[in-house]
Short mmCIF file of C-alpha atoms in Angstrom, two decimals:
data_model
loop_
_atom_site.label_atom_id
_atom_site.label_comp_id
_atom_site.label_asym_id
_atom_site.label_seq_id
_atom_site.Cartn_x
_atom_site.Cartn_y
_atom_site.Cartn_z
CA MET A 1 131.57 137.41 38.46
CA LEU A 2 128.94 136.50 36.66
CA PRO A 3 129.08 132.85 35.65
CA ILE A 4 127.92 131.34 32.50
CA TYR A 5 126.51 128.29 31.28
CA LEU A 6 126.52 126.43 28.05
CA CYS A 7 124.01 123.42 27.63
CA GLU A 8 124.36 122.69 23.77
CA ASP A 9 124.03 118.73 22.40
CA ASP A 10 125.65 119.54 19.19
CA GLY A 11 129.37 119.51 19.81
CA HIS A 12 130.85 121.61 17.09
CA ILE A 13 128.08 124.61 17.69
CA ARG A 14 128.95 124.38 21.76
CA ASP A 15 132.48 124.12 21.05
CA ALA A 16 131.81 127.30 18.69
CA GLU A 17 129.89 129.20 21.50
CA ARG A 18 132.37 128.47 23.66
CA LEU A 19 135.43 129.53 21.87
CA TRP A 20 133.23 133.11 20.97
CA LEU A 21 132.54 133.50 24.63
CA GLU A 22 135.80 133.05 25.86
CA LYS A 23 136.89 135.67 23.52
CA GLN A 24 134.54 138.10 24.10
CA ILE A 25 135.12 137.97 27.89
CA VAL A 26 139.18 138.83 27.03
CA ILE A 27 138.38 141.23 24.59
CA GLU A 28 135.43 143.25 26.38
CA ASN A 29 137.09 142.94 30.09
CA TYR A 30 133.92 141.48 31.33
CA ASP A 31 133.63 140.25 35.06
CA MET A 32 132.61 136.63 33.73
CA GLU A 33 133.50 133.24 33.28
CA ILE A 34 132.31 130.51 31.80
CA VAL A 35 132.25 127.35 34.16
CA LEU A 36 130.33 124.81 32.53
CA CYS A 37 129.84 123.64 28.37
CA THR A 38 127.44 120.55 28.37
CA GLY A 39 125.08 118.78 26.18
CA SER A 40 123.03 117.45 29.24
CA PRO A 41 120.38 119.19 31.36
CA GLU A 42 121.08 117.27 34.21
CA GLU A 43 124.60 117.58 34.62
CA LEU A 44 123.74 121.84 34.24
CA LEU A 45 121.02 121.64 37.69
CA GLU A 46 123.43 119.49 39.01
CA ALA A 47 126.04 122.45 38.64
CA LEU A 48 123.38 124.92 40.25
CA LYS A 49 122.79 123.00 43.24
CA GLY A 50 124.02 125.23 46.44
CA GLU A 51 125.18 128.77 43.61
CA ARG A 52 123.98 131.28 45.10
CA ARG A 53 125.18 133.73 42.16
CA GLN A 54 123.52 134.75 39.05
CA GLY A 55 124.14 133.34 35.58
CA ILE A 56 123.89 133.69 32.51
CA TYR A 57 122.48 130.55 30.38
CA PHE A 58 122.82 129.36 26.56
CA LEU A 59 120.69 127.25 25.90
CA ASP A 60 119.54 125.13 22.93
CA VAL A 61 115.95 124.36 22.08
CA GLU A 62 116.26 120.78 21.16
CA LEU A 63 118.04 118.95 23.25
CA LYS A 64 118.10 115.19 21.52
CA GLY A 65 118.58 112.20 23.62
CA ALA A 66 118.21 114.42 26.77
CA SER A 67 115.25 114.04 29.63
CA MET A 68 113.80 117.46 28.57
CA ASP A 69 114.18 120.21 26.19
CA GLY A 70 115.35 123.50 26.57
CA PHE A 71 112.31 125.25 27.65
CA CYS A 72 111.84 122.48 30.36
CA LEU A 73 115.52 123.21 31.49
CA GLY A 74 114.68 126.81 31.77
CA GLN A 75 111.40 126.14 34.16
CA GLU A 76 114.22 124.29 36.50
CA ILE A 77 117.00 126.58 35.91
CA ARG A 78 114.21 129.56 37.12
CA LYS A 79 113.77 127.28 40.51
CA LEU A 80 117.41 127.65 40.97
CA ASP A 81 118.23 130.97 39.57
CA PRO A 82 115.29 133.30 39.24
CA ARG A 83 117.25 136.25 38.16
CA GLY A 84 119.17 134.81 35.69
CA PHE A 85 119.56 135.62 31.99
CA LEU A 86 118.47 132.79 29.65
CA VAL A 87 119.36 133.34 26.36
CA TYR A 88 117.95 130.60 23.58
CA VAL A 89 120.54 129.68 20.64
CA THR A 90 118.43 127.51 18.16
CA ALA A 91 117.47 126.92 14.87
CA PHE A 92 113.84 128.13 15.60
CA ARG A 93 113.68 131.40 14.97
CA ASP A 94 110.11 132.92 16.30
CA LEU A 95 110.12 131.48 20.19
CA ALA A 96 108.77 134.17 21.67
CA PHE A 97 105.12 132.89 22.35
CA GLU A 98 106.63 129.20 23.69
CA THR A 99 108.85 131.24 25.74
CA PHE A 100 105.89 133.51 27.21
CA ARG A 101 104.01 130.53 27.94
CA TYR A 102 106.99 128.80 30.04
CA HIS A 103 107.03 132.47 31.94
CA LEU A 104 110.93 131.70 30.73
CA GLU A 105 111.38 135.90 30.32
CA ALA A 106 114.46 135.05 27.91
CA LEU A 107 116.86 137.78 26.96
CA ASP A 108 117.40 136.72 23.38
CA TYR A 109 116.56 134.01 20.79
CA ILE A 110 119.76 133.83 18.77
CA CYS A 111 119.51 131.51 15.49
CA LYS A 112 122.74 129.54 15.02
CA GLN A 113 122.41 128.48 10.99
CA ASP A 114 124.02 131.26 10.36
CA ILE A 115 127.62 131.42 12.44
CA LYS A 116 128.00 135.33 11.77
CA GLY A 117 124.68 136.01 13.30
CA MET A 118 125.34 133.41 16.08
CA TYR A 119 128.20 135.65 16.80
CA GLU A 120 126.61 139.10 17.04
CA GLY A 121 123.65 137.75 18.56
CA ILE A 122 126.08 136.12 21.43
CA SER A 123 128.01 139.72 21.34
CA ARG A 124 124.87 141.65 21.91
CA CYS A 125 123.85 139.52 24.95
CA LEU A 126 126.87 140.00 27.06
CA ARG A 127 127.02 143.94 26.36
CA ILE A 128 123.11 144.23 27.33
CA ILE A 129 123.65 141.87 30.67
CA ALA A 130 126.72 143.77 31.26
CA ALA A 131 124.98 147.07 30.90
CA ARG A 132 122.22 145.48 33.35
CA VAL A 133 124.12 144.59 35.87
CA GLU A 134 126.10 147.34 36.46
CA ALA A 135 123.03 149.77 36.12
CA GLU A 136 121.49 147.62 39.19
CA GLN A 137 124.64 147.63 41.30
CA GLY A 138 124.89 151.56 40.58
CA GLU A 139 121.37 152.41 42.05
CA GLN A 140 121.10 148.96 44.61
CA GLN A 141 117.64 148.26 43.21
CA GLU A 142 115.71 146.91 45.74
CA TYR A 143 113.42 143.72 44.69
CA PHE A 144 109.67 142.17 45.60
CA THR A 145 110.38 138.61 45.83
CA VAL A 146 107.02 136.68 44.93
CA LYS A 147 106.28 132.80 44.24
CA THR A 148 103.71 132.13 41.41
CA LEU A 149 103.65 128.12 40.82
CA ASP A 150 106.59 126.53 41.12
CA ILE A 151 108.61 130.12 39.93
CA VAL A 152 110.39 132.08 42.11
CA ARG A 153 110.09 136.07 40.79
CA HIS A 154 112.04 139.19 42.02
CA ILE A 155 110.23 142.01 40.90
CA PRO A 156 112.23 145.60 40.93
CA LEU A 157 110.17 147.88 43.57
CA SER A 158 110.68 150.79 41.55
CA ASP A 159 108.49 148.63 38.57
CA ILE A 160 105.45 147.80 41.02
CA LEU A 161 102.46 150.00 40.47
CA TYR A 162 100.20 148.49 42.96
CA PHE A 163 98.98 145.73 44.94
CA ALA A 164 94.78 145.05 44.90
CA THR A 165 92.96 141.68 46.54
CA SER A 166 91.54 139.64 44.12
CA GLY A 167 88.54 137.78 43.71
CA ARG A 168 89.38 134.60 45.45
CA THR A 169 90.35 134.11 49.14
CA HIS A 170 93.94 135.16 50.32
CA ARG A 171 94.93 135.91 46.57
CA ILE A 172 97.11 139.24 45.39
CA GLU A 173 97.38 140.64 42.37
CA LEU A 174 100.74 142.32 41.70
CA HIS A 175 100.51 145.06 38.79
CA ALA A 176 103.54 145.83 37.66
CA SER A 177 104.62 148.51 34.79
CA ARG A 178 104.93 145.54 32.05
CA GLU A 179 103.14 142.98 33.81
CA ARG A 180 100.35 141.40 36.52
CA LEU A 181 101.11 138.20 39.17
CA ASP A 182 99.01 136.39 40.87
CA PHE A 183 100.22 134.94 44.18
CA LEU A 184 98.82 134.37 48.04
CA GLY A 185 99.26 137.03 50.03
CA SER A 186 97.52 139.66 52.53
CA ILE A 187 97.24 143.54 52.31
CA LYS A 188 98.11 143.52 55.69
CA GLU A 189 101.26 142.07 55.62
CA LEU A 190 102.64 143.65 52.55
CA GLU A 191 101.10 147.19 54.06
CA GLU A 192 103.76 146.27 56.87
CA GLN A 193 106.03 144.47 54.87
CA LEU A 194 106.56 147.66 52.47
CA GLY A 195 106.36 150.82 55.22
CA GLU A 196 106.02 154.46 53.67
CA SER A 197 106.97 153.69 50.43
CA PHE A 198 103.50 151.93 49.74
CA LEU A 199 100.08 153.72 51.02
CA ARG A 200 97.15 152.21 51.80
CA VAL A 201 94.23 154.00 49.90
CA HIS A 202 91.66 151.30 50.01
CA ARG A 203 90.82 148.10 52.41
CA ALA A 204 91.77 146.52 48.50
CA TYR A 205 94.59 148.78 47.52
CA LEU A 206 98.33 149.30 48.55
CA VAL A 207 99.88 151.31 46.07
CA GLN A 208 103.26 152.82 45.83
CA VAL A 209 103.50 156.21 46.69
CA SER A 210 106.06 157.40 43.57
CA GLN A 211 103.51 156.19 40.99
CA ILE A 212 100.89 158.56 41.72
CA GLY A 213 100.15 160.96 39.62
CA GLU A 214 96.91 162.82 40.80
CA ALA A 215 93.84 161.87 42.91
CA ASP A 216 90.14 162.74 41.84
CA PHE A 217 88.50 163.68 45.33
CA LYS A 218 85.48 164.05 43.90
CA ASN A 219 84.93 160.48 42.34
CA ARG A 220 87.83 158.87 45.07
CA GLU A 221 89.75 157.74 42.37
CA LEU A 222 93.73 158.02 41.84
CA VAL A 223 95.44 158.62 38.57
CA LEU A 224 99.00 156.89 38.52
CA LYS A 225 101.95 157.83 36.24
CA ASN A 226 100.65 155.21 33.66
CA GLY A 227 97.26 156.02 33.67
CA GLU A 228 95.76 153.43 35.21
CA ARG A 229 92.69 153.98 38.13
CA CYS A 230 92.92 152.94 41.81
CA PRO A 231 90.03 153.97 44.01
CA PHE A 232 90.51 155.51 47.38
CA SER A 233 88.20 155.31 50.88
CA ARG A 234 87.14 158.13 52.35
CA ASP A 235 90.14 157.40 55.64
CA ALA A 236 92.24 157.46 52.68
CA ARG A 237 91.34 161.49 52.21
CA GLN A 238 93.45 162.73 54.49
CA LYS A 239 96.83 160.62 53.92
CA LEU A 240 95.94 161.67 50.75
CA ARG A 241 95.76 165.55 50.75
CA ALA A 242 98.74 165.77 53.33
CA LEU A 243 100.73 163.61 50.93
CA PHE A 244 100.55 166.10 47.98
CA ALA A 245 100.73 169.15 50.67
CA ARG A 246 103.75 167.68 51.50
CA GLU A 247 104.77 167.26 47.38
CA ALA A 248 103.88 171.15 46.77
CA SER A 249 105.75 172.12 49.27
CA VAL A 250 109.41 170.72 48.34
#
């Protein structure tokens, strides 16, 4: 069951959110429960300590009188629940840049000045979350865990294109379908960790096999399914020819 947390300093808005959420959970029979409604970010963070479930968080941006705003609260939540769903219910309409700057990956931004629109936004988010959780459970999706700065991220393995060494010592770049991350690590360790689903094609490149579209053997380049190109070494040619031969025989 997914726990839901609300942090909103306006008691009237907080009560309205809670009542609407309770109504939608009953009507749609969602496997969710409201565990906390508060105006205190500290109380929310305290409730998360020791909690291992993925949660849903409806957060205000301006938390008057609190020690942190909704963006800083989102950062602290991400440390405790990297895969949680963050939804900002706020008077500010355009928050995409701010949440990107804080690396928050917010699911949605709902304007609370329009109560009807707020209710519709909450309902929409619950539908999206329920669908995503159901899809993940059905696929039994695997994740690659990576720490960047103070944030722990879980990236679906299916989204990863390749890993490459960066220009800095012991740093690795993760290239995914929608983002790029830099973290501390080594290609050799990743090769051992990830197994046969990834292929070491170059001393500096570890590529996901399922993302390889074609190989340019003349120029020693791989063309990935999204159009990106990666070099491969002479030593990798035989492995790649064997790979393409297996695929052709299937």
